Each structure stands twice: as C-alpha cells, then as structure tokens.
Amino acid sequence: MTIADLGPLNRAREQRAWYFTDWAASAFQTTVAGVLFAPYLISVAENAVGEHGRLHVLGLSIAPGSLPSYVITLSTVLSVFFYPVIGAYADRIARKPDLLAAFSWVGAAFAGLLFFMSGENWLFGSIAFIVANLAGGAAIVVSDSILPVISTESERDRVSSVGWAYGYAGGGLLLAVNFAVVSLHDSIGLDKEMAVRLSLLSAAVWWAAFMVIPWRGIKRHQPVAVEAVEGGVLTRSFGQLWATLKDLRNYPVALTFLAAYLFFNDGIQTVINSASTFGTKELGFGDGVVLGTYLLVQLVGIGGAILFARVAGRYGAKRVILVGLVGWMGIVTVALVVPAKSVLPFLALGVAIGLVLGGTQALARSYFSLFIPRGKEAEYFSLYHAMDRGTSWFGTLTFGLVYQFTDSYRPAIFALIAFFVVGGLLLLRVDTARGIREAGNTAPPVI
C-alpha cells in the first residue's frame, strides 16, 4: 500500500487563503494611496494656504502640490529602519499569520482615520497616512515571507501572479463602487468631499474585514534555520538582522537584484502614486475620469499578471521583467506629450500601465524568492520592501523636486525614465542560476 502525498493539496489550500492578503490590502493601495489620497490632501493643504501658497514645516517651504510626494517619501525613509526588524522577528516565530493580521488591522485603523481629514487639517491626514502605510508595508513583508513557505520554486511565479490578480480584482471591485459614489455624489445626496471621505473609510473597512481569511486559513509553520542569538525576542531579532546583513555579501546575486529592484520599482511606484495627481492637476480631468481610468488599470492588470506568469513559464521571469521595463520607459515618454483633456489617449495609457504593472511586480516578487536562503524569508523580504512600500524616497523625491522647479508634472513623470534604465541595466547583470545555487534552492524548469 502507498500513502498519498497530501503536500500539494495542503499547499493549495493555504495558497487560496494567502491570495486574500492581496485582495484585502489592495483596497488601501488603490482607493487611498493610488487615487484619492494625493489629490484630496493637496486640496486640504490648499484650503490652509491657498493654491499658490506654501506650507512651512520644520523650516521648509513646501508647495501643496508636492506635499503627497514628501509624505510618501518620509513614510518610506522610516520603513528602512522599521521593516528589517519586523522581518527578523517574523523569521523567528511560527505565528506569522497572526503578525500579518495584526499589522493589517493597525494599518486599517489609521486608514479609517483619514475619514476625519477635512477643512485645513492636512497635518492630521499626513500622519494618519504615514502610519497606515508603514503598517500596511509591514503586513506585506510578512505576507511575502509566507510565499516561499507555502509554494515550491516551480510554483512561485504562478502563485505570486495569481495573488497579484486577486489584488487587482479586489481593489478594482471596491474602486468601482467608490467610482460610482464619487461620480454620482449629487444623486445620492452627498457633497464631493463627503463622498471622498466615505470612499477612504470603505477601503479601511474592506482591508480589515477580508484579512480574516488569510489569518484563519494559513497554518502556523515552525521557523527553520534561524540564527543562534542570545537574549529576548527583540534582542534576538536585532541579532539575527545583523547576522543576515553581514551574511548578505555571500549572496551577491540577491544583492544585485535588490539594487536593480530599488531603481525600477521606485519608478513604478512613483508613477502609480502620482498618476491621479498627474491626471487631475496636469491633464485637467475630474476625479470621475481618473477613478475610471484607475479602475481600467485594475481590470487590465488582472489579465496582465496572469499573462506575464504564463510567458515567464516559457521564457523565464528575468526576460519578461526586462520586457516590462521597456514598456514602462515607453509609458513615461508618452506621458510627456499626452494631450490635456483628451480622454482616449489617457485611457490608452491606462491600458498600457495595466498590462505591465502587475506582471513586473508579481514576477519580481517570485524571482527574488529564488535567491533567499531558507529561514530568512521575512528578513530578505523586509529589505525588499524597505525599497518598495508607498514608493522609495529616490523616486518620490525626484518627482517632487522636478515639479517644484518646473511647476509641471510632465517633466516630473518623464524624469522617472532614469529609474527604469538603471534598474534594467542592473537586472541584466543578475546571474539567475548562480543566485539559486548560492541560496541552496531548487531551480524551476525555466529560468
């Protein structure tokens, strides 16, 4: 008699629960960070100082139009110090799903506080967003570290891409509802400001509610291959982090990929988080058009993520990511000349973004997982996401400074082409086979 191998069945069950991490968190990333927060924060800041006035923070003079970029930049700088410690701690515990849920619910609580941002209280809204973004990023660090635990190397591209597709579907569904609320606010008896505030609140509720599914459905896997460090939990976390940072030089391929990811993902995230500002302030579209275009990006992104995964299964993830970066270069170039108040070119730009967005990010996540030694998944993904959540400070700072000096969002968004060029050149230097060997992992059928 033989005993059936239940491993694939158990992994599939956990994978289905894990997909809802993206489904839940994408509500914040789309409705809040992607569409409504930046334009609304600018309008609140302009209420305080006027359209051409300046905000004065710690001796700095800030244009209201640059404020969202600086808020996101500060959030990301703080994450550089916060996420690696969280990653080191997560690798030492079996209760990763509990940690995932805890950070998600903290993030959702502070995202809900954005409902109370109105009038001139831009500082309150900025602080609430920073905390929500930090907590959400910490949750994704933990979530991504679970990916190698619940999937084999040959399953990674598919599982990661399906997770991104779930994210686009969930975020897109809520965004469709909020699109209707904001666009038809007069018909349902709401002023525009209240419609936006309710939409921000709905993202927080969605995030908190659907996070129950991965919290209940993912098993508590015992940690493996942790560093032998003395002291309490926090002391051991710092000790393991220090050991990993010293050991990182033994994995030069992973380090090279992280450098490439730092650049090209900065460009991607800055484009996404600045798209709504670009559409409303530079091209002159109303919030309804921008919301509709962002919804289109979400819908196309579902197919884009699945398509890129299938192509990667045939040609390898690295090649497909490089093709995606070429697509991003074309997008920011077209944004430099796209006509104002012309809907069809703007929609076409949204379709192009949807095709390359999910594919490049989903494959980057699964591709990097091949270079991570067992037992250090959360630590390595914490370094990965220190350069990721809410955009990293190079991209947002560049965007904000170019706008500050040119008073136009066109050159600001085109300046991001440098990030895709540098990221692509560094990615060309990544030796996939060597990186997998160094990490002690099994190579998938196609690399």
GROMACS .gro file of C-alpha atoms in nm:
model
  447
    1MET     CA    1   0.000   0.000   0.000
    2THR     CA    2   0.110   0.357  -0.063
    3ILE     CA    3   0.033   0.674   0.129
    4ALA     CA    4  -0.099   0.966  -0.073
    5ASP     CA    5   0.113   1.280  -0.078
    6LEU     CA    6  -0.115   1.548   0.064
    7GLY     CA    7   0.151   1.820   0.038
    8PRO     CA    8   0.021   1.973  -0.288
    9LEU     CA    9  -0.337   1.970  -0.158
   10ASN     CA   10  -0.240   2.136   0.169
   11ARG     CA   11  -0.028   2.393  -0.011
   12ALA     CA   12  -0.313   2.473  -0.249
   13ARG     CA   13  -0.548   2.530   0.045
   14GLU     CA   14  -0.305   2.771   0.209
   15GLN     CA   15  -0.234   2.944  -0.121
   16ARG     CA   16  -0.603   3.016  -0.171
   17ALA     CA   17  -0.618   3.177   0.174
   18TRP     CA   18  -0.296   3.369   0.108
   19TYR     CA   19  -0.437   3.522  -0.213
   20PHE     CA   20  -0.680   3.722   0.000
   21THR     CA   21  -0.390   3.914   0.153
   22ASP     CA   22  -0.355   4.097  -0.178
   23TRP     CA   23  -0.733   4.113  -0.219
   24ALA     CA   24  -0.767   4.288   0.119
   25ALA     CA   25  -0.463   4.517   0.113
   26SER     CA   26  -0.520   4.637  -0.243
   27ALA     CA   27  -0.823   4.834  -0.126
   28PHE     CA   28  -0.587   5.072   0.053
   29GLN     CA   29  -0.333   5.074  -0.230
   30THR     CA   30  -0.591   5.158  -0.498
   31THR     CA   31  -0.866   5.370  -0.344
   32VAL     CA   32  -0.644   5.550  -0.093
   33ALA     CA   33  -0.277   5.556  -0.196
   34GLY     CA   34  -0.337   5.523  -0.567
   35VAL     CA   35  -0.631   5.754  -0.639
   36LEU     CA   36  -0.791   5.963  -0.368
   37PHE     CA   37  -0.534   6.048  -0.103
   38ALA     CA   38  -0.293   6.266  -0.303
   39PRO     CA   39  -0.548   6.496  -0.476
   40TYR     CA   40  -0.757   6.522  -0.159
   41LEU     CA   41  -0.452   6.601   0.058
   42ILE     CA   42  -0.349   6.871  -0.192
   43SER     CA   43  -0.697   7.025  -0.177
   44VAL     CA   44  -0.694   7.023   0.204
   45ALA     CA   45  -0.347   7.180   0.207
   46GLU     CA   46  -0.463   7.445  -0.042
   47ASN     CA   47  -0.753   7.524   0.190
   48ALA     CA   48  -0.494   7.611   0.451
   49VAL     CA   49  -0.255   7.825   0.242
   50GLY     CA   50  -0.421   7.886  -0.094
   51GLU     CA   51  -0.338   7.734  -0.432
   52HIS     CA   52  -0.014   7.929  -0.472
   53GLY     CA   53   0.076   7.947  -0.105
   54ARG     CA   54   0.344   7.749   0.074
   55LEU     CA   55   0.332   7.514   0.371
   56HIS     CA   56   0.602   7.571   0.631
   57VAL     CA   57   0.718   7.252   0.805
   58LEU     CA   58   1.034   7.240   1.018
   59GLY     CA   59   1.168   7.545   0.841
   60LEU     CA   60   1.097   7.405   0.494
   61SER     CA   61   0.873   7.575   0.237
   62ILE     CA   62   0.659   7.314   0.057
   63ALA     CA   63   0.422   7.363  -0.235
   64PRO     CA   64   0.084   7.194  -0.168
   65GLY     CA   65   0.121   7.004  -0.497
   66SER     CA   66   0.444   6.845  -0.371
   67LEU     CA   67   0.310   6.751  -0.027
   68PRO     CA   68   0.191   6.394  -0.111
   69SER     CA   69   0.530   6.307  -0.260
   70TYR     CA   70   0.709   6.428   0.053
   71VAL     CA   71   0.465   6.243   0.282
   72ILE     CA   72   0.524   5.917   0.096
   73THR     CA   73   0.899   5.981   0.096
   74LEU     CA   74   0.903   6.025   0.475
   75SER     CA   75   0.700   5.706   0.518
   76THR     CA   76   0.949   5.510   0.309
   77VAL     CA   77   1.253   5.653   0.488
   78LEU     CA   78   1.101   5.542   0.820
   79SER     CA   79   1.035   5.196   0.674
   80VAL     CA   80   1.408   5.147   0.611
   81PHE     CA   81   1.456   5.132   0.989
   82PHE     CA   82   1.129   4.959   1.075
   83TYR     CA   83   1.082   4.673   0.827
   84PRO     CA   84   1.413   4.485   0.871
   85VAL     CA   85   1.349   4.446   1.245
   86ILE     CA   86   0.997   4.319   1.171
   87GLY     CA   87   1.140   4.074   0.918
   88ALA     CA   88   1.398   3.943   1.163
   89TYR     CA   89   1.129   3.893   1.425
   90ALA     CA   90   0.889   3.723   1.182
   91ASP     CA   91   1.151   3.465   1.083
   92ARG     CA   92   1.180   3.353   1.445
   93ILE     CA   93   0.812   3.281   1.510
   94ALA     CA   94   0.555   3.030   1.389
   95ARG     CA   95   0.266   3.277   1.421
   96LYS     CA   96   0.331   3.471   1.103
   97PRO     CA   97  -0.042   3.480   1.012
   98ASP     CA   98  -0.114   3.646   1.349
   99LEU     CA   99   0.157   3.905   1.288
  100LEU     CA  100   0.023   3.960   0.935
  101ALA     CA  101  -0.327   4.024   1.067
  102ALA     CA  102  -0.209   4.250   1.350
  103PHE     CA  103  -0.021   4.486   1.120
  104SER     CA  104  -0.308   4.484   0.872
  105TRP     CA  105  -0.562   4.583   1.133
  106VAL     CA  106  -0.340   4.860   1.269
  107GLY     CA  107  -0.299   4.991   0.914
  108ALA     CA  108  -0.673   4.969   0.851
  109ALA     CA  109  -0.746   5.158   1.175
  110PHE     CA  110  -0.524   5.451   1.077
  111ALA     CA  111  -0.654   5.444   0.720
  112GLY     CA  112  -1.001   5.480   0.870
  113LEU     CA  113  -0.887   5.796   1.047
  114LEU     CA  114  -0.847   5.960   0.706
  115PHE     CA  115  -1.225   5.998   0.711
  116PHE     CA  116  -1.171   6.279   0.962
  117MET     CA  117  -0.926   6.470   0.737
  118SER     CA  118  -1.123   6.776   0.626
  119GLY     CA  119  -1.105   7.153   0.624
  120GLU     CA  120  -0.742   7.252   0.674
  121ASN     CA  121  -0.610   6.960   0.884
  122TRP     CA  122  -0.361   6.833   0.628
  123LEU     CA  123  -0.110   6.750   0.904
  124PHE     CA  124  -0.351   6.509   1.075
  125GLY     CA  125  -0.418   6.334   0.743
  126SER     CA  126  -0.048   6.315   0.659
  127ILE     CA  127   0.036   6.149   0.992
  128ALA     CA  128  -0.254   5.903   0.964
  129PHE     CA  129  -0.144   5.805   0.614
  130ILE     CA  130   0.220   5.759   0.719
  131VAL     CA  131   0.123   5.517   0.999
  132ALA     CA  132  -0.125   5.330   0.777
  133ASN     CA  133   0.134   5.298   0.500
  134LEU     CA  134   0.404   5.178   0.742
  135ALA     CA  135   0.175   4.917   0.899
  136GLY     CA  136   0.049   4.802   0.561
  137GLY     CA  137   0.403   4.761   0.436
  138ALA     CA  138   0.497   4.559   0.743
  139ALA     CA  139   0.200   4.331   0.677
  140ILE     CA  140   0.313   4.274   0.319
  141VAL     CA  141   0.667   4.194   0.439
  142VAL     CA  142   0.520   3.915   0.650
  143SER     CA  143   0.281   3.806   0.373
  144ASP     CA  144   0.557   3.780   0.112
  145SER     CA  145   0.776   3.583   0.351
  146ILE     CA  146   0.496   3.325   0.366
  147LEU     CA  147   0.509   3.276  -0.015
  148PRO     CA  148   0.822   3.051  -0.012
  149VAL     CA  149   0.677   2.852   0.279
  150ILE     CA  150   0.350   2.762   0.102
  151SER     CA  151   0.487   2.706  -0.251
  152THR     CA  152   0.771   2.523  -0.424
  153GLU     CA  153   1.019   2.701  -0.652
  154SER     CA  154   0.835   2.582  -0.963
  155GLU     CA  155   0.504   2.718  -0.827
  156ARG     CA  156   0.628   3.063  -0.726
  157ASP     CA  157   0.564   3.262  -1.045
  158ARG     CA  158   0.210   3.125  -1.072
  159VAL     CA  159   0.120   3.172  -0.704
  160SER     CA  160   0.269   3.521  -0.688
  161SER     CA  161   0.092   3.628  -1.009
  162VAL     CA  162  -0.245   3.486  -0.901
  163GLY     CA  163  -0.203   3.679  -0.575
  164TRP     CA  164  -0.147   3.999  -0.773
  165ALA     CA  165  -0.452   3.918  -0.987
  166TYR     CA  166  -0.660   3.878  -0.670
  167GLY     CA  167  -0.527   4.215  -0.558
  168TYR     CA  168  -0.635   4.381  -0.881
  169ALA     CA  169  -0.975   4.214  -0.864
  170GLY     CA  170  -1.041   4.308  -0.502
  171GLY     CA  171  -0.901   4.658  -0.529
  172GLY     CA  172  -1.080   4.710  -0.859
  173LEU     CA  173  -1.416   4.593  -0.724
  174LEU     CA  174  -1.409   4.838  -0.434
  175LEU     CA  175  -1.275   5.110  -0.661
  176ALA     CA  176  -1.571   5.056  -0.894
  177VAL     CA  177  -1.808   5.117  -0.604
  178ASN     CA  178  -1.615   5.427  -0.498
  179PHE     CA  179  -1.606   5.546  -0.858
  180ALA     CA  180  -1.986   5.543  -0.858
  181VAL     CA  181  -2.006   5.716  -0.518
  182VAL     CA  182  -1.767   5.998  -0.616
  183SER     CA  183  -1.906   6.041  -0.968
  184LEU     CA  184  -2.273   6.035  -0.863
  185HIS     CA  185  -2.239   6.205  -0.525
  186ASP     CA  186  -2.510   6.461  -0.604
  187SER     CA  187  -2.756   6.188  -0.699
  188ILE     CA  188  -2.714   6.012  -0.366
  189GLY     CA  189  -2.728   6.327  -0.156
  190LEU     CA  190  -2.359   6.372  -0.076
  191ASP     CA  191  -2.125   6.661  -0.138
  192LYS     CA  192  -1.800   6.570  -0.314
  193GLU     CA  193  -1.584   6.596  -0.003
  194MET     CA  194  -1.805   6.357   0.194
  195ALA     CA  195  -1.808   6.113  -0.099
  196VAL     CA  196  -1.428   6.107  -0.099
  197ARG     CA  197  -1.409   6.069   0.279
  198LEU     CA  198  -1.657   5.777   0.275
  199SER     CA  199  -1.455   5.612   0.000
  200LEU     CA  200  -1.139   5.641   0.211
  201LEU     CA  201  -1.326   5.484   0.503
  202SER     CA  202  -1.460   5.199   0.288
  203ALA     CA  203  -1.104   5.096   0.197
  204ALA     CA  204  -1.014   5.066   0.565
  205VAL     CA  205  -1.320   4.852   0.641
  206TRP     CA  206  -1.255   4.629   0.336
  207TRP     CA  207  -0.891   4.578   0.435
  208ALA     CA  208  -0.974   4.483   0.794
  209ALA     CA  209  -1.264   4.252   0.707
  210PHE     CA  210  -1.104   4.040   0.435
  211MET     CA  211  -0.779   3.995   0.626
  212VAL     CA  212  -0.968   3.746   0.844
  213ILE     CA  213  -0.943   3.489   0.559
  214PRO     CA  214  -0.561   3.456   0.548
  215TRP     CA  215  -0.545   3.487   0.925
  216ARG     CA  216  -0.769   3.182   0.961
  217GLY     CA  217  -0.655   2.985   0.654
  218ILE     CA  218  -0.272   2.990   0.672
  219LYS     CA  219  -0.104   2.740   0.901
  220ARG     CA  220   0.146   2.832   1.170
  221HIS     CA  221   0.469   2.686   1.026
  222GLN     CA  222   0.761   2.642   1.263
  223PRO     CA  223   1.065   2.859   1.176
  224VAL     CA  224   1.372   2.686   1.031
  225ALA     CA  225   1.745   2.764   1.017
  226VAL     CA  226   1.725   3.067   1.247
  227GLU     CA  227   2.046   3.223   1.376
  228ALA     CA  228   2.156   3.116   1.725
  229VAL     CA  229   2.147   3.451   1.903
  230GLU     CA  230   2.117   3.500   2.280
  231GLY     CA  231   1.866   3.725   2.457
  232GLY     CA  232   1.497   3.804   2.443
  233VAL     CA  233   1.280   3.806   2.134
  234LEU     CA  234   1.361   4.166   2.041
  235THR     CA  235   1.732   4.123   2.112
  236ARG     CA  236   1.742   3.804   1.905
  237SER     CA  237   1.562   3.983   1.622
  238PHE     CA  238   1.827   4.256   1.608
  239GLY     CA  239   2.098   3.992   1.639
  240GLN     CA  240   1.962   3.787   1.351
  241LEU     CA  241   1.922   4.101   1.141
  242TRP     CA  242   2.287   4.193   1.200
  243ALA     CA  243   2.394   3.837   1.112
  244THR     CA  244   2.193   3.848   0.791
  245LEU     CA  245   2.331   4.186   0.687
  246LYS     CA  246   2.685   4.055   0.736
  247ASP     CA  247   2.599   3.736   0.551
  248LEU     CA  248   2.439   3.921   0.260
  249ARG     CA  249   2.779   3.965   0.097
  250ASN     CA  250   2.781   3.586   0.049
  251TYR     CA  251   2.476   3.625  -0.180
  252PRO     CA  252   2.594   3.882  -0.437
  253VAL     CA  253   2.324   3.789  -0.688
  254ALA     CA  254   2.049   3.867  -0.437
  255LEU     CA  255   2.227   4.192  -0.356
  256THR     CA  256   2.250   4.287  -0.725
  257PHE     CA  257   1.881   4.215  -0.775
  258LEU     CA  258   1.792   4.428  -0.471
  259ALA     CA  259   1.987   4.717  -0.624
  260ALA     CA  260   1.804   4.671  -0.957
  261TYR     CA  261   1.470   4.649  -0.778
  262LEU     CA  262   1.547   4.964  -0.581
  263PHE     CA  263   1.562   5.162  -0.904
  264PHE     CA  264   1.294   5.012  -1.128
  265ASN     CA  265   1.039   4.968  -0.852
  266ASP     CA  266   1.092   5.327  -0.739
  267GLY     CA  267   0.994   5.429  -1.089
  268ILE     CA  268   0.688   5.200  -1.098
  269GLN     CA  269   0.555   5.302  -0.759
  270THR     CA  270   0.611   5.672  -0.820
  271VAL     CA  271   0.420   5.656  -1.149
  272ILE     CA  272   0.130   5.475  -0.983
  273ASN     CA  273   0.110   5.701  -0.679
  274SER     CA  274   0.142   6.015  -0.891
  275ALA     CA  275  -0.097   5.911  -1.167
  276SER     CA  276  -0.406   6.059  -1.007
  277THR     CA  277  -0.227   6.389  -0.941
  278PHE     CA  278  -0.100   6.392  -1.300
  279GLY     CA  279  -0.447   6.327  -1.437
  280THR     CA  280  -0.628   6.588  -1.229
  281LYS     CA  281  -0.371   6.866  -1.196
  282GLU     CA  282  -0.180   6.840  -1.526
  283LEU     CA  283  -0.431   6.698  -1.775
  284GLY     CA  284  -0.735   6.867  -1.626
  285PHE     CA  285  -0.958   6.562  -1.573
  286GLY     CA  286  -1.214   6.538  -1.297
  287ASP     CA  287  -1.193   6.280  -1.021
  288GLY     CA  288  -1.451   6.066  -1.203
  289VAL     CA  289  -1.233   6.025  -1.513
  290VAL     CA  290  -0.925   5.949  -1.304
  291LEU     CA  291  -1.113   5.694  -1.094
  292GLY     CA  292  -1.250   5.532  -1.408
  293THR     CA  293  -0.904   5.510  -1.564
  294TYR     CA  294  -0.759   5.365  -1.247
  295LEU     CA  295  -1.038   5.110  -1.247
  296LEU     CA  296  -0.946   5.023  -1.605
  297VAL     CA  297  -0.586   4.971  -1.491
  298GLN     CA  298  -0.709   4.731  -1.224
  299LEU     CA  299  -0.916   4.526  -1.469
  300VAL     CA  300  -0.641   4.506  -1.732
  301GLY     CA  301  -0.391   4.429  -1.454
  302ILE     CA  302  -0.569   4.100  -1.375
  303GLY     CA  303  -0.505   3.972  -1.725
  304GLY     CA  304  -0.158   4.131  -1.736
  305ALA     CA  305  -0.044   3.947  -1.423
  306ILE     CA  306  -0.167   3.609  -1.550
  307LEU     CA  307  -0.025   3.672  -1.900
  308PHE     CA  308   0.320   3.763  -1.767
  309ALA     CA  309   0.323   3.450  -1.547
  310ARG     CA  310   0.246   3.226  -1.844
  311VAL     CA  311   0.510   3.392  -2.060
  312ALA     CA  312   0.761   3.362  -1.774
  313GLY     CA  313   0.687   2.991  -1.756
  314ARG     CA  314   0.813   2.967  -2.113
  315TYR     CA  315   1.093   3.223  -2.129
  316GLY     CA  316   1.192   3.282  -1.766
  317ALA     CA  317   1.098   3.559  -1.523
  318LYS     CA  318   1.407   3.774  -1.581
  319ARG     CA  319   1.347   3.816  -1.953
  320VAL     CA  320   0.981   3.902  -1.901
  321ILE     CA  321   1.062   4.160  -1.631
  322LEU     CA  322   1.307   4.327  -1.871
  323VAL     CA  323   1.037   4.347  -2.140
  324GLY     CA  324   0.808   4.505  -1.882
  325LEU     CA  325   1.070   4.770  -1.800
  326VAL     CA  326   1.092   4.864  -2.168
  327GLY     CA  327   0.715   4.909  -2.156
  328TRP     CA  328   0.747   5.142  -1.856
  329MET     CA  329   1.002   5.354  -2.043
  330GLY     CA  330   0.751   5.395  -2.323
  331ILE     CA  331   0.474   5.489  -2.079
  332VAL     CA  332   0.662   5.777  -1.912
  333THR     CA  333   0.776   5.900  -2.254
  334VAL     CA  334   0.417   5.912  -2.384
  335ALA     CA  335   0.309   6.089  -2.062
  336LEU     CA  336   0.541   6.375  -2.156
  337VAL     CA  337   0.333   6.454  -2.467
  338VAL     CA  338  -0.015   6.312  -2.398
  339PRO     CA  339  -0.269   6.589  -2.472
  340ALA     CA  340  -0.460   6.752  -2.188
  341LYS     CA  341  -0.836   6.688  -2.155
  342SER     CA  342  -0.825   6.416  -2.422
  343VAL     CA  343  -0.981   6.105  -2.270
  344LEU     CA  344  -0.891   5.835  -2.523
  345PRO     CA  345  -0.509   5.882  -2.506
  346PHE     CA  346  -0.535   5.887  -2.127
  347LEU     CA  347  -0.734   5.561  -2.130
  348ALA     CA  348  -0.480   5.405  -2.369
  349LEU     CA  349  -0.206   5.500  -2.125
  350GLY     CA  350  -0.406   5.330  -1.850
  351VAL     CA  351  -0.433   5.008  -2.056
  352ALA     CA  352  -0.056   5.007  -2.111
  353ILE     CA  353   0.009   5.056  -1.740
  354GLY     CA  354  -0.231   4.773  -1.653
  355LEU     CA  355  -0.054   4.531  -1.886
  356VAL     CA  356   0.294   4.582  -1.743
  357LEU     CA  357   0.216   4.677  -1.382
  358GLY     CA  358   0.101   4.350  -1.230
  359GLY     CA  359   0.334   4.136  -1.437
  360THR     CA  360   0.656   4.315  -1.346
  361GLN     CA  361   0.577   4.339  -0.976
  362ALA     CA  362   0.443   3.985  -0.935
  363LEU     CA  363   0.738   3.831  -1.117
  364ALA     CA  364   0.986   4.048  -0.927
  365ARG     CA  365   0.847   3.905  -0.602
  366SER     CA  366   0.866   3.542  -0.710
  367TYR     CA  367   1.201   3.590  -0.888
  368PHE     CA  368   1.362   3.737  -0.575
  369SER     CA  369   1.231   3.449  -0.362
  370LEU     CA  370   1.461   3.213  -0.556
  371PHE     CA  371   1.765   3.391  -0.409
  372ILE     CA  372   1.657   3.374  -0.042
  373PRO     CA  373   1.814   3.112   0.190
  374ARG     CA  374   1.563   2.909   0.387
  375GLY     CA  375   1.468   3.054   0.723
  376LYS     CA  376   1.543   3.413   0.621
  377GLU     CA  377   1.240   3.481   0.403
  378ALA     CA  378   1.097   3.765   0.612
  379GLU     CA  379   1.434   3.933   0.663
  380TYR     CA  380   1.512   3.936   0.292
  381PHE     CA  381   1.162   4.048   0.201
  382SER     CA  382   1.192   4.323   0.464
  383LEU     CA  383   1.493   4.458   0.277
  384TYR     CA  384   1.297   4.414  -0.046
  385HIS     CA  385   1.002   4.612   0.087
  386ALA     CA  386   1.210   4.878   0.257
  387MET     CA  387   1.263   4.983  -0.106
  388ASP     CA  388   0.903   4.919  -0.203
  389ARG     CA  389   0.604   5.027   0.004
  390GLY     CA  390   0.450   5.360  -0.094
  391THR     CA  391   0.747   5.413  -0.332
  392SER     CA  392   1.101   5.461  -0.217
  393TRP     CA  393   1.240   5.801  -0.143
  394PHE     CA  394   1.453   5.837  -0.458
  395GLY     CA  395   1.151   5.823  -0.690
  396THR     CA  396   0.910   6.040  -0.493
  397LEU     CA  397   1.179   6.290  -0.404
  398THR     CA  398   1.280   6.319  -0.770
  399PHE     CA  399   0.918   6.366  -0.875
  400GLY     CA  400   0.855   6.627  -0.607
  401LEU     CA  401   1.174   6.822  -0.676
  402VAL     CA  402   1.126   6.830  -1.055
  403TYR     CA  403   0.772   6.958  -1.006
  404GLN     CA  404   0.895   7.212  -0.753
  405PHE     CA  405   1.145   7.356  -1.001
  406THR     CA  406   0.939   7.327  -1.323
  407ASP     CA  407   0.584   7.372  -1.189
  408SER     CA  408   0.476   7.096  -1.430
  409TYR     CA  409   0.403   6.728  -1.373
  410ARG     CA  410   0.507   6.630  -1.728
  411PRO     CA  411   0.885   6.662  -1.682
  412ALA     CA  412   0.841   6.525  -1.328
  413ILE     CA  413   0.695   6.198  -1.454
  414PHE     CA  414   0.931   6.174  -1.754
  415ALA     CA  415   1.232   6.210  -1.521
  416LEU     CA  416   1.144   5.865  -1.385
  417ILE     CA  417   1.271   5.701  -1.706
  418ALA     CA  418   1.617   5.711  -1.548
  419PHE     CA  419   1.500   5.465  -1.281
  420PHE     CA  420   1.384   5.212  -1.540
  421VAL     CA  421   1.706   5.244  -1.741
  422VAL     CA  422   1.934   5.197  -1.440
  423GLY     CA  423   1.717   4.919  -1.295
  424GLY     CA  424   1.716   4.734  -1.628
  425LEU     CA  425   2.094   4.760  -1.667
  426LEU     CA  426   2.148   4.622  -1.317
  427LEU     CA  427   1.897   4.341  -1.378
  428LEU     CA  428   2.095   4.236  -1.686
  429ARG     CA  429   2.386   4.164  -1.451
  430VAL     CA  430   2.184   3.919  -1.237
  431ASP     CA  431   2.301   3.558  -1.287
  432THR     CA  432   1.984   3.362  -1.207
  433ALA     CA  433   2.136   3.014  -1.196
  434ARG     CA  434   2.420   3.125  -0.971
  435GLY     CA  435   2.184   3.303  -0.732
  436ILE     CA  436   1.966   2.992  -0.693
  437ARG     CA  437   2.275   2.777  -0.622
  438GLU     CA  438   2.410   3.023  -0.365
  439ALA     CA  439   2.079   3.021  -0.177
  440GLY     CA  440   2.060   2.640  -0.181
  441ASN     CA  441   1.724   2.638  -0.361
  442THR     CA  442   1.595   2.418  -0.643
  443ALA     CA  443   1.590   2.573  -0.988
  444PRO     CA  444   1.248   2.587  -1.160
  445PRO     CA  445   1.220   2.422  -1.505
  446VAL     CA  446   1.280   2.753  -1.687
  447ILE     CA  447   1.495   3.036  -1.551
   0.00000   0.00000   0.00000
